[in-house]
mmCIF file of C-alpha atoms in Angstrom:
data_model
loop_
_atom_site.group_PDB
_atom_site.id
_atom_site.type_symbol
_atom_site.label_atom_id
_atom_site.label_comp_id
_atom_site.label_asym_id
_atom_site.label_seq_id
_atom_site.Cartn_x
_atom_site.Cartn_y
_atom_site.Cartn_z
ATOM 1 C CA GLN A 179 89.284 116.837 80.954
ATOM 2 C CA VAL A 180 85.820 117.116 79.474
ATOM 3 C CA GLN A 181 84.169 120.510 79.713
ATOM 4 C CA PHE A 182 80.621 121.624 78.934
ATOM 5 C CA VAL A 183 79.641 125.278 78.596
ATOM 6 C CA GLU A 184 75.912 125.954 78.435
ATOM 7 C CA SER A 185 74.280 129.248 77.493
ATOM 8 C CA GLY A 186 71.058 130.782 76.281
ATOM 9 C CA GLY A 187 68.849 130.584 79.343
ATOM 10 C CA GLY A 188 66.824 133.431 80.760
ATOM 11 C CA LEU A 189 63.447 134.660 81.928
ATOM 12 C CA VAL A 190 60.605 134.089 79.489
ATOM 13 C CA GLN A 191 56.834 134.343 79.672
ATOM 14 C CA PRO A 192 54.644 131.253 79.361
ATOM 15 C CA GLY A 193 54.247 130.377 75.699
ATOM 16 C CA GLY A 194 57.605 131.885 74.812
ATOM 17 C CA SER A 195 60.688 130.351 73.256
ATOM 18 C CA LEU A 196 64.380 129.991 74.039
ATOM 19 C CA ARG A 197 67.318 128.328 72.334
ATOM 20 C CA LEU A 198 69.975 126.768 74.520
ATOM 21 C CA SER A 199 73.495 126.078 73.323
ATOM 22 C CA CYS A 200 76.236 123.881 74.686
ATOM 23 C CA VAL A 201 79.826 123.617 73.545
ATOM 24 C CA ALA A 202 81.836 120.593 74.595
ATOM 25 C CA SER A 203 85.600 120.134 74.735
ATOM 26 C CA GLY A 204 88.063 117.514 75.924
ATOM 27 C CA MET A 205 86.237 114.685 74.185
ATOM 28 C CA ILE A 206 85.653 113.250 70.719
ATOM 29 C CA PHE A 207 82.276 114.913 70.365
ATOM 30 C CA SER A 208 81.234 113.196 67.147
ATOM 31 C CA PHE A 209 81.499 109.826 68.923
ATOM 32 C CA ALA A 210 79.283 110.846 71.837
ATOM 33 C CA ASN A 211 75.575 110.443 72.349
ATOM 34 C CA MET A 212 74.457 113.706 73.925
ATOM 35 C CA ALA A 213 71.533 114.887 76.009
ATOM 36 C CA TRP A 214 70.009 117.893 77.653
ATOM 37 C CA TYR A 215 69.199 117.378 81.301
ATOM 38 C CA ARG A 216 67.327 119.659 83.653
ATOM 39 C CA GLN A 217 66.984 119.975 87.388
ATOM 40 C CA ALA A 218 64.235 121.917 89.075
ATOM 41 C CA PRO A 219 64.482 122.964 92.731
ATOM 42 C CA GLU A 220 64.053 120.002 95.088
ATOM 43 C CA LYS A 221 63.718 117.594 92.171
ATOM 44 C CA GLN A 222 66.072 115.045 90.659
ATOM 45 C CA ARG A 223 67.926 115.774 87.473
ATOM 46 C CA GLU A 224 66.151 114.332 84.440
ATOM 47 C CA VAL A 225 66.886 113.824 80.760
ATOM 48 C CA VAL A 226 64.596 115.941 78.588
ATOM 49 C CA ALA A 227 66.083 115.183 75.173
ATOM 50 C CA ARG A 228 68.818 113.055 73.728
ATOM 51 C CA ILE A 229 70.510 112.768 70.340
ATOM 52 C CA THR A 230 72.656 109.918 69.095
ATOM 53 C CA ILE A 231 75.843 110.155 67.069
ATOM 54 C CA GLY A 232 73.678 109.369 64.067
ATOM 55 C CA GLY A 233 71.212 112.146 64.804
ATOM 56 C CA ASP A 234 68.336 110.076 66.161
ATOM 57 C CA THR A 235 66.393 111.906 68.859
ATOM 58 C CA VAL A 236 64.288 110.924 71.861
ATOM 59 C CA TYR A 237 62.262 113.257 74.070
ATOM 60 C CA ALA A 238 60.696 113.057 77.479
ATOM 61 C CA ASP A 239 56.920 112.961 77.272
ATOM 62 C CA SER A 240 56.712 116.277 79.105
ATOM 63 C CA VAL A 241 58.520 118.151 76.307
ATOM 64 C CA LYS A 242 57.593 116.135 73.218
ATOM 65 C CA GLY A 243 56.359 118.370 70.436
ATOM 66 C CA ARG A 244 57.702 121.502 72.122
ATOM 67 C CA PHE A 245 61.476 120.956 72.337
ATOM 68 C CA THR A 246 63.913 120.071 69.554
ATOM 69 C CA ILE A 247 67.457 118.857 70.126
ATOM 70 C CA SER A 248 70.117 119.150 67.440
ATOM 71 C CA ARG A 249 73.877 118.941 67.142
ATOM 72 C CA ASP A 250 76.697 120.378 65.047
ATOM 73 C CA ASN A 251 79.716 118.089 65.160
ATOM 74 C CA ASN A 252 81.850 120.683 63.376
ATOM 75 C CA LYS A 253 81.334 123.038 66.317
ATOM 76 C CA ASN A 254 81.248 120.404 69.083
ATOM 77 C CA ALA A 255 77.863 121.851 69.935
ATOM 78 C CA VAL A 256 74.435 120.635 70.919
ATOM 79 C CA TYR A 257 71.330 122.819 70.954
ATOM 80 C CA LEU A 258 67.882 122.746 72.497
ATOM 81 C CA GLN A 259 65.150 124.786 70.833
ATOM 82 C CA MET A 260 62.337 125.235 73.326
ATOM 83 C CA SER A 261 58.928 126.599 72.424
ATOM 84 C CA SER A 262 55.510 126.852 74.078
ATOM 85 C CA LEU A 263 57.326 127.074 77.390
ATOM 86 C CA LYS A 264 55.424 126.364 80.577
ATOM 87 C CA PRO A 265 56.129 127.333 84.198
ATOM 88 C CA GLU A 266 56.947 123.693 84.902
ATOM 89 C CA ASP A 267 59.868 123.951 82.463
ATOM 90 C CA THR A 268 61.612 126.220 84.971
ATOM 91 C CA ALA A 269 64.915 124.559 85.858
ATOM 92 C CA ALA A 270 68.654 124.633 85.410
ATOM 93 C CA TYR A 271 69.514 122.999 82.087
ATOM 94 C CA TYR A 272 72.694 121.051 81.444
ATOM 95 C CA CYS A 273 74.165 119.168 78.515
ATOM 96 C CA ASN A 274 76.168 116.003 78.982
ATOM 97 C CA THR A 275 76.820 112.607 77.514
ATOM 98 C CA VAL A 276 74.224 109.880 77.758
ATOM 99 C CA PRO A 277 73.461 107.257 79.011
ATOM 100 C CA VAL A 278 76.406 107.785 81.373
ATOM 101 C CA PRO A 279 77.064 111.440 82.175
ATOM 102 C CA SER A 280 80.649 112.641 82.170
ATOM 103 C CA GLU A 281 82.326 114.471 85.031
ATOM 104 C CA PRO A 282 82.471 117.312 85.737
ATOM 105 C CA TRP A 283 79.098 118.788 84.828
ATOM 106 C CA GLY A 284 78.973 122.256 83.370
ATOM 107 C CA GLN A 285 77.570 125.216 85.248
ATOM 108 C CA GLY A 286 74.247 124.902 83.476
ATOM 109 C CA THR A 287 71.965 127.646 82.242
ATOM 110 C CA GLN A 288 68.875 128.760 84.156
ATOM 111 C CA VAL A 289 65.513 128.852 82.430
ATOM 112 C CA THR A 290 62.701 130.604 84.269
ATOM 113 C CA VAL A 291 59.198 130.618 82.809
ATOM 114 C CA SER A 292 57.015 133.143 84.557
ATOM 115 C CA SER A 293 54.612 135.960 83.835
#
């Protein structure tokens, strides 16, 4: 069974930075296109960044230039470096496969941007 374990979230002031990590298991990670999703209260889950098996990246307009996704196939890990954080980035962040997410989802990691 696939498993995702996210970490690295926390409370940060506007303009601050965080680095999220996700370790995947139960899958052939190097063959998977991966993404970071987020879900804010009362909003639908959205893809904020994705990375292909070849390392190509795509970002949502709302995070372009501020977030960087990367992967380490040797560690079955995907990362999200977030900088210049804004209050509207507050959400639970999840990693998963893309375009079709795998089940079950991980527990996510909460990011709260507030002064």
